[in-house]
mmCIF file of C-alpha atoms and ligand atoms in Angstrom:
data_model
loop_
_atom_site.group_PDB
_atom_site.id
_atom_site.type_symbol
_atom_site.label_atom_id
_atom_site.label_comp_id
_atom_site.label_asym_id
_atom_site.label_seq_id
_atom_site.Cartn_x
_atom_site.Cartn_y
_atom_site.Cartn_z
ATOM 1 C CA MET A 18 -19.416 60.631 19.438
ATOM 2 C CA SER A 19 -22.087 57.983 20.178
ATOM 3 C CA ARG A 20 -22.405 57.355 16.432
ATOM 4 C CA GLY A 21 -18.671 56.998 16.017
ATOM 5 C CA TRP A 22 -18.669 53.171 16.002
ATOM 6 C CA ARG A 23 -21.058 53.198 13.072
ATOM 7 C CA THR A 24 -18.643 55.105 10.925
ATOM 8 C CA TRP A 25 -15.963 52.435 11.160
ATOM 9 C CA LEU A 26 -18.173 49.369 11.584
ATOM 10 C CA LEU A 27 -19.064 49.054 7.902
ATOM 11 C CA PRO A 28 -15.538 49.601 6.534
ATOM 12 C CA THR A 29 -14.209 47.137 9.101
ATOM 13 C CA LEU A 30 -16.787 44.522 8.125
ATOM 14 C CA ALA A 31 -15.985 45.144 4.470
ATOM 15 C CA ILE A 32 -12.285 44.592 5.124
ATOM 16 C CA ILE A 33 -13.009 41.376 7.050
ATOM 17 C CA VAL A 34 -15.194 40.059 4.208
ATOM 18 C CA VAL A 35 -12.521 40.851 1.642
ATOM 19 C CA LEU A 36 -9.846 39.142 3.754
ATOM 20 C CA VAL A 37 -11.958 36.005 4.258
ATOM 21 C CA ILE A 38 -12.917 35.687 0.575
ATOM 22 C CA GLY A 39 -9.419 36.576 -0.594
ATOM 23 C CA GLY A 40 -7.840 34.165 1.883
ATOM 24 C CA GLY A 41 -10.185 31.394 0.819
ATOM 25 C CA ALA A 42 -9.435 32.007 -2.842
ATOM 26 C CA TRP A 43 -5.701 32.074 -2.172
ATOM 27 C CA LEU A 44 -5.901 28.801 -0.237
ATOM 28 C CA TYR A 45 -7.919 27.190 -3.040
ATOM 29 C CA ILE A 46 -5.527 28.350 -5.765
ATOM 30 C CA SER A 47 -2.381 27.478 -3.816
ATOM 31 C CA GLN A 48 -3.694 23.970 -3.105
ATOM 32 C CA ASP A 49 -4.419 23.501 -6.777
ATOM 33 C CA VAL A 50 -0.950 24.755 -7.694
ATOM 34 C CA SER A 51 0.743 22.532 -5.120
ATOM 35 C CA ALA A 52 -1.281 19.582 -6.420
ATOM 36 C CA GLN A 53 0.079 20.325 -9.887
ATOM 37 C CA ILE A 54 3.605 20.636 -8.581
ATOM 38 C CA GLY A 55 3.090 17.426 -6.635
ATOM 39 C CA GLY A 56 2.045 15.864 -9.906
ATOM 40 C CA ILE A 57 -0.222 13.071 -10.911
ATOM 41 C CA GLY A 58 -0.787 10.165 -8.557
ATOM 42 C CA GLY A 59 -0.159 10.265 -4.845
ATOM 43 C CA PRO A 60 -1.189 8.012 -1.995
ATOM 44 C CA PHE A 61 -4.113 5.630 -2.328
ATOM 45 C CA THR A 62 -5.762 2.892 -0.313
ATOM 46 C CA LEU A 63 -7.695 0.258 -2.257
ATOM 47 C CA ILE A 64 -8.803 -3.381 -2.120
ATOM 48 C CA ASP A 65 -7.348 -6.178 -4.234
ATOM 49 C CA GLY A 66 -9.045 -9.254 -5.671
ATOM 50 C CA SER A 67 -8.742 -11.242 -2.465
ATOM 51 C CA GLY A 68 -10.226 -8.455 -0.370
ATOM 52 C CA GLN A 69 -6.859 -7.343 1.028
ATOM 53 C CA THR A 70 -6.112 -3.658 1.507
ATOM 54 C CA VAL A 71 -3.303 -2.366 -0.680
ATOM 55 C CA THR A 72 -1.787 1.099 -0.853
ATOM 56 C CA ASP A 73 0.568 2.881 -3.245
ATOM 57 C CA ARG A 74 3.380 1.849 -0.865
ATOM 58 C CA THR A 75 2.614 -1.811 -1.536
ATOM 59 C CA PHE A 76 4.185 -1.368 -4.990
ATOM 60 C CA ARG A 77 7.282 0.675 -4.090
ATOM 61 C CA GLY A 78 10.414 -0.575 -5.793
ATOM 62 C CA ARG A 79 8.521 -1.461 -8.948
ATOM 63 C CA PHE A 80 6.984 0.591 -11.709
ATOM 64 C CA MET A 81 3.202 0.880 -11.647
ATOM 65 C CA LEU A 82 1.259 0.915 -14.888
ATOM 66 C CA VAL A 83 -2.051 2.403 -13.781
ATOM 67 C CA TYR A 84 -5.280 2.335 -15.750
ATOM 68 C CA PHE A 85 -8.776 3.360 -14.698
ATOM 69 C CA GLY A 86 -11.926 1.769 -16.120
ATOM 70 C CA TYR A 87 -14.640 -0.742 -15.285
ATOM 71 C CA THR A 88 -15.483 -4.337 -16.107
ATOM 72 C CA PHE A 89 -18.812 -3.537 -17.809
ATOM 73 C CA CYS A 90 -16.961 -1.273 -20.253
ATOM 74 C CA PRO A 91 -18.066 -2.255 -23.751
ATOM 75 C CA ASP A 92 -14.915 -1.461 -25.687
ATOM 76 C CA VAL A 93 -12.091 0.765 -24.464
ATOM 77 C CA CYS A 94 -11.191 -1.116 -21.282
ATOM 78 C CA PRO A 95 -11.047 -4.628 -22.754
ATOM 79 C CA THR A 96 -9.049 -3.303 -25.723
ATOM 80 C CA THR A 97 -6.604 -1.495 -23.437
ATOM 81 C CA LEU A 98 -6.110 -4.463 -21.112
ATOM 82 C CA THR A 99 -5.519 -6.725 -24.118
ATOM 83 C CA THR A 100 -2.833 -4.302 -25.330
ATOM 84 C CA VAL A 101 -1.281 -4.064 -21.834
ATOM 85 C CA ALA A 102 -1.157 -7.864 -21.513
ATOM 86 C CA ALA A 103 0.523 -8.191 -24.914
ATOM 87 C CA ALA A 104 2.957 -5.365 -24.112
ATOM 88 C CA LEU A 105 3.962 -7.129 -20.895
ATOM 89 C CA ASP A 106 4.686 -10.299 -22.857
ATOM 90 C CA ARG A 107 6.937 -8.294 -25.154
ATOM 91 C CA LEU A 108 8.788 -6.760 -22.205
ATOM 92 C CA GLY A 109 10.020 -10.219 -21.233
ATOM 93 C CA PRO A 110 11.905 -10.364 -17.907
ATOM 94 C CA GLN A 111 11.594 -6.557 -17.610
ATOM 95 C CA ALA A 112 7.866 -7.034 -17.038
ATOM 96 C CA ASP A 113 8.715 -8.293 -13.552
ATOM 97 C CA GLN A 114 9.613 -4.695 -12.677
ATOM 98 C CA VAL A 115 6.181 -3.459 -13.736
ATOM 99 C CA GLN A 116 2.945 -3.889 -11.798
ATOM 100 C CA PRO A 117 -0.084 -3.151 -13.958
ATOM 101 C CA LEU A 118 -3.058 -1.919 -11.943
ATOM 102 C CA PHE A 119 -6.616 -1.790 -13.233
ATOM 103 C CA ILE A 120 -8.578 0.496 -10.899
ATOM 104 C CA THR A 121 -12.346 0.501 -11.248
ATOM 105 C CA VAL A 122 -14.396 3.670 -11.525
ATOM 106 C CA ASP A 123 -17.519 1.533 -10.905
ATOM 107 C CA PRO A 124 -17.024 0.139 -7.381
ATOM 108 C CA ALA A 125 -20.756 -0.575 -6.979
ATOM 109 C CA ARG A 126 -20.602 -3.410 -9.535
ATOM 110 C CA ASP A 127 -16.877 -4.142 -9.527
ATOM 111 C CA THR A 128 -16.416 -6.107 -6.320
ATOM 112 C CA PRO A 129 -12.987 -7.603 -5.521
ATOM 113 C CA LYS A 130 -14.136 -10.955 -6.942
ATOM 114 C CA VAL A 131 -15.469 -9.404 -10.163
ATOM 115 C CA MET A 132 -12.234 -7.439 -10.608
ATOM 116 C CA HIS A 133 -10.084 -10.507 -10.009
ATOM 117 C CA GLU A 134 -11.953 -12.677 -12.507
ATOM 118 C CA TYR A 135 -11.978 -9.900 -15.092
ATOM 119 C CA THR A 136 -8.277 -9.049 -14.964
ATOM 120 C CA ALA A 137 -7.264 -12.731 -14.789
ATOM 121 C CA ALA A 138 -8.929 -13.225 -18.168
ATOM 122 C CA PHE A 139 -6.413 -10.788 -19.712
ATOM 123 C CA SER A 140 -3.243 -11.535 -17.757
ATOM 124 C CA PRO A 141 -2.412 -12.928 -14.320
ATOM 125 C CA ARG A 142 0.015 -9.998 -14.037
ATOM 126 C CA ILE A 143 -2.727 -7.356 -14.032
ATOM 127 C CA LEU A 144 -4.029 -6.547 -10.569
ATOM 128 C CA GLY A 145 -7.639 -5.363 -10.357
ATOM 129 C CA LEU A 146 -8.350 -2.890 -7.567
ATOM 130 C CA THR A 147 -11.616 -1.626 -6.168
ATOM 131 C CA GLY A 148 -12.614 0.212 -3.011
ATOM 132 C CA SER A 149 -15.260 2.311 -1.372
ATOM 133 C CA GLU A 150 -16.780 5.156 -3.321
ATOM 134 C CA GLN A 151 -14.608 7.511 -1.254
ATOM 135 C CA GLN A 152 -11.413 5.532 -1.924
ATOM 136 C CA ILE A 153 -12.118 5.397 -5.663
ATOM 137 C CA GLY A 154 -13.006 9.097 -5.713
ATOM 138 C CA ALA A 155 -9.761 9.965 -3.958
ATOM 139 C CA VAL A 156 -7.483 7.941 -6.239
ATOM 140 C CA ALA A 157 -9.300 9.210 -9.343
ATOM 141 C CA ARG A 158 -8.784 12.796 -8.177
ATOM 142 C CA GLY A 159 -5.092 12.108 -7.559
ATOM 143 C CA TYR A 160 -4.682 10.828 -11.105
ATOM 144 C CA ARG A 161 -6.988 13.540 -12.575
ATOM 145 C CA VAL A 162 -9.267 10.852 -13.949
ATOM 146 C CA TYR A 163 -12.651 11.916 -15.210
ATOM 147 C CA PHE A 164 -15.584 9.535 -14.848
ATOM 148 C CA ALA A 165 -19.368 9.922 -14.932
ATOM 149 C CA SER A 166 -22.214 7.395 -14.873
ATOM 150 C CA HIS A 167 -24.970 7.453 -17.473
ATOM 151 C CA ALA A 168 -28.232 5.535 -17.158
ATOM 152 C CA ALA A 169 -29.067 3.377 -20.154
ATOM 153 C CA ALA A 170 -32.546 4.142 -21.500
ATOM 154 C CA GLY A 171 -35.316 1.791 -20.395
ATOM 155 C CA THR A 172 -33.189 -0.333 -18.050
ATOM 156 C CA SER A 173 -31.534 -0.097 -14.678
ATOM 157 C CA ASP A 174 -28.171 -0.534 -16.415
ATOM 158 C CA TYR A 175 -25.669 2.259 -16.694
ATOM 159 C CA THR A 176 -22.418 2.966 -18.426
ATOM 160 C CA VAL A 177 -19.525 4.968 -17.057
ATOM 161 C CA ASP A 178 -17.711 7.453 -19.243
ATOM 162 C CA HIS A 179 -14.081 7.676 -18.230
ATOM 163 C CA SER A 180 -10.799 9.107 -19.412
ATOM 164 C CA SER A 181 -8.484 6.541 -20.960
ATOM 165 C CA ILE A 182 -4.813 7.101 -20.174
ATOM 166 C CA LEU A 183 -2.146 4.715 -18.922
ATOM 167 C CA TYR A 184 0.036 6.210 -16.203
ATOM 168 C CA LEU A 185 3.558 4.917 -15.751
ATOM 169 C CA MET A 186 4.683 5.552 -12.172
ATOM 170 C CA GLY A 187 8.253 5.117 -10.972
ATOM 171 C CA PRO A 188 9.594 2.749 -8.289
ATOM 172 C CA ASP A 189 9.417 5.756 -5.928
ATOM 173 C CA GLY A 190 5.695 6.142 -6.674
ATOM 174 C CA ARG A 191 6.172 9.320 -8.658
ATOM 175 C CA PHE A 192 4.626 9.996 -12.036
ATOM 176 C CA VAL A 193 6.930 9.129 -14.959
ATOM 177 C CA ALA A 194 4.864 9.448 -18.124
ATOM 178 C CA PRO A 195 1.390 9.219 -19.613
ATOM 179 C CA LEU A 196 1.046 6.484 -22.232
ATOM 180 C CA ARG A 197 -1.535 6.407 -24.986
ATOM 181 C CA THR A 198 -3.915 3.463 -25.001
ATOM 182 C CA ASP A 199 -4.580 3.545 -28.740
ATOM 183 C CA GLN A 200 -1.173 2.256 -29.762
ATOM 184 C CA SER A 201 0.017 -1.233 -30.598
ATOM 185 C CA ALA A 202 1.377 -3.556 -27.933
ATOM 186 C CA GLY A 203 4.802 -3.309 -29.563
ATOM 187 C CA ALA A 204 4.793 0.485 -29.467
ATOM 188 C CA LEU A 205 3.564 0.500 -25.862
ATOM 189 C CA ALA A 206 6.231 -1.987 -24.789
ATOM 190 C CA ALA A 207 8.929 0.081 -26.522
ATOM 191 C CA GLU A 208 7.747 3.247 -24.776
ATOM 192 C CA ILE A 209 7.645 1.571 -21.365
ATOM 193 C CA ARG A 210 11.118 0.095 -21.891
ATOM 194 C CA LYS A 211 12.482 3.508 -22.897
ATOM 195 C CA ASP A 212 10.905 5.223 -19.862
ATOM 196 C CA MET A 213 12.237 2.513 -17.539
ATOM 197 C CA THR A 214 15.753 2.793 -18.927
ATOM 198 C CA GLU A 215 15.846 6.575 -18.651
ATOM 199 C CA ARG A 216 14.769 6.327 -15.050
HETATM 200 NI NI1 NI B 23 -13.668 1.643 -20.295
#
């Protein structure tokens, strides 16, 4: 009888371990699933060109055209912002209902001032946003944006690989559509107009 506890101790521990691991896995999977159901985007807190804090709620009532990149980007970002600026021109008065946001994935170099000067060179309509590493990490996760820094050989410089998708978000802040960046300004404007009208 004195050894009785040993006979059920191991099975009990085994059951506890299975429950903990299984519960953890379930929690992890269910969070991932709910994130997918919740969709792309979500709340964010960032800093604009004048150092003011802005959140996703700042832009409620207007569409957001969200793009992630960085000002040192050699090609994709400047090309995309040029296309966005031209597409906005083509939208005419409808462009007033769209707030383009350029969110940096390189907050170490892209200060509010740097972001403001950079976006202003493309269009005064485009709002450059930066933030702390944590704030940028959080918004990038919400939008499923991939980014990774790479040191350039022989210098202290680095480049940042990043996914290149435009996200059109509705006036309620919810994801509307992904837009390709490698299309003409006319095609982009037409797609945005169509998505806005169907909304
Ligand atoms: Ni880029």
